[in-house]
Short mmCIF file of C-alpha atoms in Angstrom, two decimals:
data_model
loop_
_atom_site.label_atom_id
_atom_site.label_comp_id
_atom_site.label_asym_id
_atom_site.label_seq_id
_atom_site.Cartn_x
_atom_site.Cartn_y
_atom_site.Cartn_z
CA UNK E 13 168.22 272.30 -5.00
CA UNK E 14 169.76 269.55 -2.82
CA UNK E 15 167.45 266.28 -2.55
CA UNK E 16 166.53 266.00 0.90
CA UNK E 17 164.83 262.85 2.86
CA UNK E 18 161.52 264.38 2.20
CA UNK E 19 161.76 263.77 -1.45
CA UNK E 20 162.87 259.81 -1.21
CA UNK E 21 159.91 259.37 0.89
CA UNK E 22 157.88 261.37 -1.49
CA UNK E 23 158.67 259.19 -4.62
CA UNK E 24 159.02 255.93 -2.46
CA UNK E 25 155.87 256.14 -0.99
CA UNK E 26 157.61 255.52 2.20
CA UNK E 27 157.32 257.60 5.26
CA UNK E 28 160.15 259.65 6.30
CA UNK E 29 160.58 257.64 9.74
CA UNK E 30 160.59 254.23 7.73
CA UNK E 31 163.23 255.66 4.90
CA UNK E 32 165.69 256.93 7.80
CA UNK E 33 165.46 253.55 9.54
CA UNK E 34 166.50 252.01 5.79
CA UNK E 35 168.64 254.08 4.95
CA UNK E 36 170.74 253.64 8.87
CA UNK E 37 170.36 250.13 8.35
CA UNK E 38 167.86 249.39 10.86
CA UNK E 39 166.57 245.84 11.20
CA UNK E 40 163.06 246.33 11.94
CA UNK E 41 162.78 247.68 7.77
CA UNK E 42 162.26 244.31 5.65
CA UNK E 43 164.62 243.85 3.05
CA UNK E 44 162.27 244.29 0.28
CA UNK E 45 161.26 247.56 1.82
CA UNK E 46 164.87 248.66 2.24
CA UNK E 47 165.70 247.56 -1.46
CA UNK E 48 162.66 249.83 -2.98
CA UNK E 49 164.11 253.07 -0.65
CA UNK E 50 167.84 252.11 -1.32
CA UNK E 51 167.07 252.40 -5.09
CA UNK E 52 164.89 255.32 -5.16
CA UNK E 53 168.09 256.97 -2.96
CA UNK E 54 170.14 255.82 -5.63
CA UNK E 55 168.06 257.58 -8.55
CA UNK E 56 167.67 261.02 -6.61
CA UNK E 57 172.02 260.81 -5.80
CA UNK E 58 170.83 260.87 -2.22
CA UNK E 59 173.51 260.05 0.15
CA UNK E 60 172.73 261.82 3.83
CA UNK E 61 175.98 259.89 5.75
CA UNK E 62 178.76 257.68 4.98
CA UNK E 63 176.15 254.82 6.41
CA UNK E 64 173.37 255.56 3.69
CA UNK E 65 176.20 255.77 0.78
CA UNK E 66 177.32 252.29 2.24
CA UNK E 67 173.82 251.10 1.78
CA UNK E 68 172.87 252.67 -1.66
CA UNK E 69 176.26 252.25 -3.38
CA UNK E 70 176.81 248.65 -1.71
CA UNK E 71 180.62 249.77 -1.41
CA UNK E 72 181.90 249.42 2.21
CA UNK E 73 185.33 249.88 3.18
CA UNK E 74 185.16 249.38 6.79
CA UNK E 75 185.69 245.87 8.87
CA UNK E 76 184.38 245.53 12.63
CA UNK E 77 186.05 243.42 14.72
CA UNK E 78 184.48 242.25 17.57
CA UNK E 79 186.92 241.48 20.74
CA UNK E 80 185.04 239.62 23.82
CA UNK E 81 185.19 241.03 27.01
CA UNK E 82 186.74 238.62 28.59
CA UNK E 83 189.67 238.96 25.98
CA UNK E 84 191.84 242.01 26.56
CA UNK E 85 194.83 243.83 24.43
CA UNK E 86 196.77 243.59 27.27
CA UNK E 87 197.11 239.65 25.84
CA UNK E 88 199.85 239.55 23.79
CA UNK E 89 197.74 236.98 21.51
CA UNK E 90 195.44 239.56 20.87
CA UNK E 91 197.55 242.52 20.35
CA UNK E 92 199.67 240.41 17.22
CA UNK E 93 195.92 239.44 15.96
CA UNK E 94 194.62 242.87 15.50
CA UNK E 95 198.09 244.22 14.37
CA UNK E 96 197.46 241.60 11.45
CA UNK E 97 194.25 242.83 10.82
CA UNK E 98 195.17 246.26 10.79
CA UNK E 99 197.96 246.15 8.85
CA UNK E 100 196.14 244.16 5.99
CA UNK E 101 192.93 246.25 6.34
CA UNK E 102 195.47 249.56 5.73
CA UNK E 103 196.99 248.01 2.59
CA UNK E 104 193.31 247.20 1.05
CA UNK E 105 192.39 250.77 1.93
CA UNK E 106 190.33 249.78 4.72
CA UNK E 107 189.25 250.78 7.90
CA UNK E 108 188.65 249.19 10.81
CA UNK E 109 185.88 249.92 13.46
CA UNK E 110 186.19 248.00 16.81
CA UNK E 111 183.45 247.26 19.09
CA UNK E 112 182.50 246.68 22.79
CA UNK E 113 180.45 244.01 23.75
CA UNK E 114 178.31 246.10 25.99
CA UNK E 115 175.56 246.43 23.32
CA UNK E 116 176.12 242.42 22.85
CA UNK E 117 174.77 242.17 25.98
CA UNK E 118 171.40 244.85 25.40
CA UNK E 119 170.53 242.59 22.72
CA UNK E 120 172.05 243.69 19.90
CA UNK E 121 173.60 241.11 17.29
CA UNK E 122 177.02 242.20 15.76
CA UNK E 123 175.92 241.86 12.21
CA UNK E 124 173.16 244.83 13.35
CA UNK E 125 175.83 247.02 15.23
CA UNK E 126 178.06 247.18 11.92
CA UNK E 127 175.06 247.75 9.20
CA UNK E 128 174.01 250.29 11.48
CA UNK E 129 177.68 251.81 11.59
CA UNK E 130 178.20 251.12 7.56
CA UNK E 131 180.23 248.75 8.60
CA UNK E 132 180.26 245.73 5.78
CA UNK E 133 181.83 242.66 7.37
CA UNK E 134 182.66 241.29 10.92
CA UNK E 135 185.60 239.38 12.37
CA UNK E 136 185.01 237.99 15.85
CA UNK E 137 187.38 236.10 18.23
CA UNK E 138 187.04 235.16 22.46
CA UNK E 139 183.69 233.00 21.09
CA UNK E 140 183.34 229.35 22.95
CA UNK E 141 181.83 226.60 21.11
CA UNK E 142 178.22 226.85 21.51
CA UNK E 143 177.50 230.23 21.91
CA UNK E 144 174.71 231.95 20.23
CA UNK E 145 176.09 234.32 18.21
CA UNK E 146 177.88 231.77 15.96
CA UNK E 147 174.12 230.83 14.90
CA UNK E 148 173.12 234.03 14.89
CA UNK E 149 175.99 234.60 12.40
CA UNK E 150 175.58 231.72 10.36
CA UNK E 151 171.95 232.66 9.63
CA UNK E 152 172.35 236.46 9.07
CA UNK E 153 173.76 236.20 5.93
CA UNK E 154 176.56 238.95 7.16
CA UNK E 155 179.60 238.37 5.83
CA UNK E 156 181.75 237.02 8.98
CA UNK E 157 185.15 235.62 9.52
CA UNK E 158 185.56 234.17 13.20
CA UNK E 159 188.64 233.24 14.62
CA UNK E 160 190.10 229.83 16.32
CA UNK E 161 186.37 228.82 16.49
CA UNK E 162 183.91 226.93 13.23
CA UNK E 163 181.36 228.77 12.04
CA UNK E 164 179.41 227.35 8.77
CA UNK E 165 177.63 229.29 6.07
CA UNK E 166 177.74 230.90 3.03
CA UNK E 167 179.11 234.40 4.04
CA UNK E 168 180.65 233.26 6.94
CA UNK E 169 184.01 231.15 7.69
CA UNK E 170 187.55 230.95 10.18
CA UNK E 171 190.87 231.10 10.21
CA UNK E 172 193.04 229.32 12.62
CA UNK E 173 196.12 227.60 13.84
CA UNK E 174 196.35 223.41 12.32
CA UNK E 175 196.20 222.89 16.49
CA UNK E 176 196.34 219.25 15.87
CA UNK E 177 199.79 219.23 13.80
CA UNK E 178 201.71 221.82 17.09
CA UNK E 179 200.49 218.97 19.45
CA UNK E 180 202.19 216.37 17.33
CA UNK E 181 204.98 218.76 17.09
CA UNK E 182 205.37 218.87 20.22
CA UNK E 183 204.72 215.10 21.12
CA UNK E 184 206.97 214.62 18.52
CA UNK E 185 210.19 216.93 19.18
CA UNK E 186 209.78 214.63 23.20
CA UNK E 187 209.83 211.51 21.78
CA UNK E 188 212.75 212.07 20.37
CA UNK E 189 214.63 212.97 23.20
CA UNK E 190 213.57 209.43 24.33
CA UNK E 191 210.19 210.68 26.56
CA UNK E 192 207.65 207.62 26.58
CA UNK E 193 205.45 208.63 29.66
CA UNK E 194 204.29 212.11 28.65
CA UNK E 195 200.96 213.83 30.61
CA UNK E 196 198.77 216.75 29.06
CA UNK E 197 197.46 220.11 30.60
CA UNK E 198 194.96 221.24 28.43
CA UNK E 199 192.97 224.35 28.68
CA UNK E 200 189.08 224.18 28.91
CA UNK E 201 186.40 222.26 26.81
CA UNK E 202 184.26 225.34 26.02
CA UNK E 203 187.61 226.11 23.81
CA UNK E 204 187.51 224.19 20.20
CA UNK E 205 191.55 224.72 19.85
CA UNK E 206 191.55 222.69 23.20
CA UNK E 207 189.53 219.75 21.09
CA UNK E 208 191.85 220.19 18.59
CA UNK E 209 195.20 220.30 21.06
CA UNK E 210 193.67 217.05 22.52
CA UNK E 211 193.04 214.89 19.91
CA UNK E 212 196.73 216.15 18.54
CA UNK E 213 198.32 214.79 21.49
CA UNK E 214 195.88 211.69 21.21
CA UNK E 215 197.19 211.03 17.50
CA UNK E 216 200.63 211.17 18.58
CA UNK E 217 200.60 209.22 22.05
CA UNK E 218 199.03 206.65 19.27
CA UNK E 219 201.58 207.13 16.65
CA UNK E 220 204.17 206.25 19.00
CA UNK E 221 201.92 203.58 20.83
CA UNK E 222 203.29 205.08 24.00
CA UNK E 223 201.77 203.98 27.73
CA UNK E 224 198.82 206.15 27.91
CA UNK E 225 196.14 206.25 30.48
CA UNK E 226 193.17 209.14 31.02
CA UNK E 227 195.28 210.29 34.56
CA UNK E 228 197.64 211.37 32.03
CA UNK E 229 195.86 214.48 31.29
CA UNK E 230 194.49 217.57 33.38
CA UNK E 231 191.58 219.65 32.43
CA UNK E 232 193.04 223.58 32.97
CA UNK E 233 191.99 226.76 31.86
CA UNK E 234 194.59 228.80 30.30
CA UNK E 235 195.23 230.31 33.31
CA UNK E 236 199.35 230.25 35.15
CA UNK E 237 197.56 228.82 38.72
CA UNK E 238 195.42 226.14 36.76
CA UNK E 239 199.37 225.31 34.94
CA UNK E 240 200.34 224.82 38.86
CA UNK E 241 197.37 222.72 39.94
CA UNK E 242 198.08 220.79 36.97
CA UNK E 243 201.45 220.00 37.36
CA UNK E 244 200.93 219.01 40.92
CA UNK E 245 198.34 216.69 40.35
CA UNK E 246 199.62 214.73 37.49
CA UNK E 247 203.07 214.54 39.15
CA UNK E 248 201.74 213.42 42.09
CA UNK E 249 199.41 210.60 41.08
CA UNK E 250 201.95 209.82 38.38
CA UNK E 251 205.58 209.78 39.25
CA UNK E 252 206.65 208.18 36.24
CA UNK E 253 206.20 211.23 33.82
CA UNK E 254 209.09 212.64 32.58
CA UNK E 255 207.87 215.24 30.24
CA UNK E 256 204.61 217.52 29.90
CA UNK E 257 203.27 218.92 27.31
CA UNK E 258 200.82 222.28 27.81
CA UNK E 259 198.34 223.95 25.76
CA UNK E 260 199.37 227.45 26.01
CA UNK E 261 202.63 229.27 27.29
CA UNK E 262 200.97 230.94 30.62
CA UNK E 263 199.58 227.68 31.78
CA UNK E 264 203.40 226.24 30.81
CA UNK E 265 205.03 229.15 32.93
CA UNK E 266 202.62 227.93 36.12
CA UNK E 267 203.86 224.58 35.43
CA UNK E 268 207.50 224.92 35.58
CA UNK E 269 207.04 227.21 38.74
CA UNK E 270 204.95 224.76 40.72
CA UNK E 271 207.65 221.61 39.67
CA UNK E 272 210.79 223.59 40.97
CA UNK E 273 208.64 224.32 44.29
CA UNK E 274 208.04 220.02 44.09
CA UNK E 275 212.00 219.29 43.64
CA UNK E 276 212.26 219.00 40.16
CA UNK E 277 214.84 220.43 37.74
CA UNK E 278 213.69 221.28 34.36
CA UNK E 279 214.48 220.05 31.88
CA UNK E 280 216.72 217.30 33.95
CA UNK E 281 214.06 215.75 35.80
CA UNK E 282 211.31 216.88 33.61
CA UNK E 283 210.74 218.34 30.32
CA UNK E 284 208.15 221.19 29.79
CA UNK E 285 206.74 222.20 26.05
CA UNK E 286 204.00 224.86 25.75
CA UNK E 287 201.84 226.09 22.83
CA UNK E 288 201.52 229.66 21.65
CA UNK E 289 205.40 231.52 21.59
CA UNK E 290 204.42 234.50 23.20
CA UNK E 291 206.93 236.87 23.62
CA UNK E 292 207.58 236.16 27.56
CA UNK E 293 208.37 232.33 26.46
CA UNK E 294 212.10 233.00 25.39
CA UNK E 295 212.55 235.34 28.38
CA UNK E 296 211.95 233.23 31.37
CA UNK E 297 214.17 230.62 33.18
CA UNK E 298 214.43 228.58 31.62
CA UNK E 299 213.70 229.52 28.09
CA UNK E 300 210.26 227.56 27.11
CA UNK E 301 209.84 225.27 24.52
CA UNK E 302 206.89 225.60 22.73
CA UNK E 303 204.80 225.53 19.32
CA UNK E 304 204.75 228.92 17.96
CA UNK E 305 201.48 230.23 16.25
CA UNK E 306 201.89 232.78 13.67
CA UNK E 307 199.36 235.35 15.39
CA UNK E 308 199.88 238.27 13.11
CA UNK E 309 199.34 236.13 9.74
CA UNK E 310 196.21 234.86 11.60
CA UNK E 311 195.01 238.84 11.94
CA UNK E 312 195.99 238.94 8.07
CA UNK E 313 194.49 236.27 6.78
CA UNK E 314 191.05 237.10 8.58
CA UNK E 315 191.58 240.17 7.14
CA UNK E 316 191.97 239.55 3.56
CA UNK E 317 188.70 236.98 4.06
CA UNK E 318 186.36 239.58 5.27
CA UNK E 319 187.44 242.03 2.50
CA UNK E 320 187.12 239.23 -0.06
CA UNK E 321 183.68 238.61 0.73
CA UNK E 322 183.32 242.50 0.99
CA UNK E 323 184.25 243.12 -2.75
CA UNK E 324 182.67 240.34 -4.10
CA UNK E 325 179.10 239.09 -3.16
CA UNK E 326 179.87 235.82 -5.39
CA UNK E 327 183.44 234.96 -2.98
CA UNK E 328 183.04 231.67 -1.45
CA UNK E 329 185.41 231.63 1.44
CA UNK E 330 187.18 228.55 2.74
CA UNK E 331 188.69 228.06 6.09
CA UNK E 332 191.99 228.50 6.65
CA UNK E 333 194.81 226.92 8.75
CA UNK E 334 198.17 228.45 9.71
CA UNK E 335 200.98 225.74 10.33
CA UNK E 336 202.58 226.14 13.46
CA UNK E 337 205.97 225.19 14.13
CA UNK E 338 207.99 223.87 16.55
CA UNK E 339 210.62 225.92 18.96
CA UNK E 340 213.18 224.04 20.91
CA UNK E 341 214.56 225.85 23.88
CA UNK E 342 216.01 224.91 27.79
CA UNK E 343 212.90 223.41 28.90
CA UNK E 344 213.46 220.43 27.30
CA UNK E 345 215.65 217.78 26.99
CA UNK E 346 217.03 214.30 27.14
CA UNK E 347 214.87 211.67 29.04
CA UNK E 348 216.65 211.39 32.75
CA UNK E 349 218.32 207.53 32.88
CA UNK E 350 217.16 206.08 35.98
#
C-alpha cells in the first residue's frame, strides 16, 4: 500500500495541515519542525510532488530568476542575459522557472516564491541600491546570485560588468584622439553601475589630469530624451567640450540626435562614446562608439553561480566581473583644431 500524508503525520506526530505546509515549503513551519517531517518523509519514500522530493531529497534542479517590472525582454540587455542563463542552466540539466513581481508586491519574498515552487536558488536583476529585498536576501540564507547590483552573504553573491575599467576605456580611446575637455551623462544614482561608471570616468579625467569641473557631468536616467536634455545642457553651459562620453547606448543615441538638431557634426565637431553595444549601436548614423558588455557571459556566469551553490551547500561564491572592451566606430574621432 502506497504511504499517504496521513501516515507521515501519524509517525511525526505532526498534523496533516502542518506536514503539507512542510512539505510545500511554507514559511510559517520552523525549520526544526520541517527537518523532523522532511526526515520522517524520507524514511516512509514519501514524495507527493516534485516540490516535496525537492525538500526531502535536497536535490533541486530548477533556478528562478526574478526580472523587475520595470525591466522588460523587449530590452535587448535583458534578452542576451536570460539567453545566458538559459543556455548554461540547459547544459547543467537545469531548468529555469521565471517569475512576476506581482506576488513581490502582496508580500511575498522571492526566496519564499521558489521554496514554495521547489525551486532551489534565485537570480535577480532590475534591483536599485537600497532596496529591501537585497536584505531580505542576504539574511534568508537562500542561495542568490544578483546581477549588476552587491549583495553580501554567505549564500548569496553578483556578477557584473568591471564598469569602472569601460569608463576608462572609453576616457581612454578620447584622449587619444587628442580630447582634453570631455563631459559625462550618466544614468541615475539609485543605479550602482552608474557609481561605478562615475568614479571610472573620475579615475581617468585624473589619470590624464585633464580640466575637470562638476558642470562637466549630467545626472540622466538611461532614458534617449534624458541623452537629449543632457547633451543640451552641458553643450550649452560648456562650449568648450569636444567629446562626451555616456553611460549606456540609448541615452548615447538621444545625445547625438539632440547635437545635430544644435549644429554639430559628429564626430567632427564632437565625439560621442556610449556604454553597453547593443545591437542598434552599429546600425545607426553614425555607427556608435561604445564599451561593449558581454551580456550573455553575464547570464552564464550567474548561471553557473546559482547551480554551484545548488550542488554544493559548502560552495563559497565570489563575485564576479566581466571585462568590457572597447569598440571604435564613426562617432568618434580626432579632436577638431580650432
Amino acid at each position: 500500500m502506497a504511504t499517504t500524508i496521513r501516515d507521515v503525520a501519524k509517525k511525526s506526530g505532526y498534523s496533516i495541515t502542518t506536514v503539507s505546509r512542510a512539505l510545500n515549503g511554507y514559511d510559517d513551519v520552523s525549520e526544526e519542525t520541517r527537518e523532523k517531517i522532511l526526515q520522517v518523509a524520507k524514511e516512509l519514500n514519501y514524495y507527493p510532488n516534485r516540490i516535496a522530493q525537492n525538500l526531502v531529497t535536497k536535490r533541486f534542479n530548477t533556478l528562478g530568476m526574478f526580472i523587475l517590472e520595470r525591466m522588460t525582454f523587449q530590452q535587448p540587455f535583458i534578452f542576451e542575459v536570460v539567453s545566458g542563463v538559459v543556455d548554461e542552466a540547459t547544459k547543467e540539466d537545469f531548468d529555469l522557472l521565471l517569475f512576476g513581481t506581482q506576488s513581490l508586491r502582496s508580500g511575498m519574498k522571492p526566496h519564499q516564491m521558489c521554496t514554495q515552487r521547489g525551486v532551489g536558488g534565485a537570480i535577480i536583476m532590475g534591483l536599485r541600491l537600497h532596496d529591501p529585498i537585497i536584505q531580505v536576501m542576504e539574511e534568508s540564507g537562500f542561495p542568490t546570485v544578483l546581477i549588476d547590483i552587491p549583495i553580501k552573504g554567505k549564500r548569496a553573491t553578483f556578477v557584473a560588468s568591471d564598469n569602472q575599467l569601460g569608463s576608462l576605456q572609453a576616457i581612454n580611446h578620447l584622449v587619444n584622439l587628442g580630447h582634453r575637455h570631455i563631459g559625462f551623462i550618466n544614468g541615475h544614482l539609485e543605479a550602482w553601475v552608474s557609481l561605478e561608471r562615475l568614479k571610472g570616468y573620475k579615475k581617468g579625467i585624473e589619470e590624464h589630469s585633464l580640466p575637470w569641473k562638476s558642470e562637466y557631468i549630467f545626472q540622466g536616467d538611461f532614458s534617449k530624451e534624458s541623452g537629449k536634455k543632457g547633451a543640451r545642457i552641458l553643450m550649452t553651459q560648456n562650449p568648450e567640450l569636444t567629446a562626451i562620453f555616456v553611460a549606456s547606448d540609448l541615452m548615447a543615441t538621444g545625445v547625438i540626435e539632440e547635437l545635430t538638431l544644435m549644429g554639430y557634426k559628429i564626430p567632427d565637431d564632437i565625439s560621442v562614446i556610449g556604454f553597453d553595444d547593443l545591437d542598434f549601436a552599429s546600425h545607426i548614423k553614425p555607427t556608435l562608439s561604445t564599451i561593449r558588455q558581454d551580456k550573455y557571459q553575464l547570464g552564464i556566469e550567474a548561471a553557473r553561480k546559482i547551480i554551484a551553490m545548488i550542488k554544493n551547500e559548502n560552495y563559497l561564491p565570489e563575485q564576479h566581473f566581466l571585462k568590457t572592451t572597447l569598440i571604435s566606430r564613426e562617432s568618434t574621432g580626432p579632436v577638431r583644431i580650432e
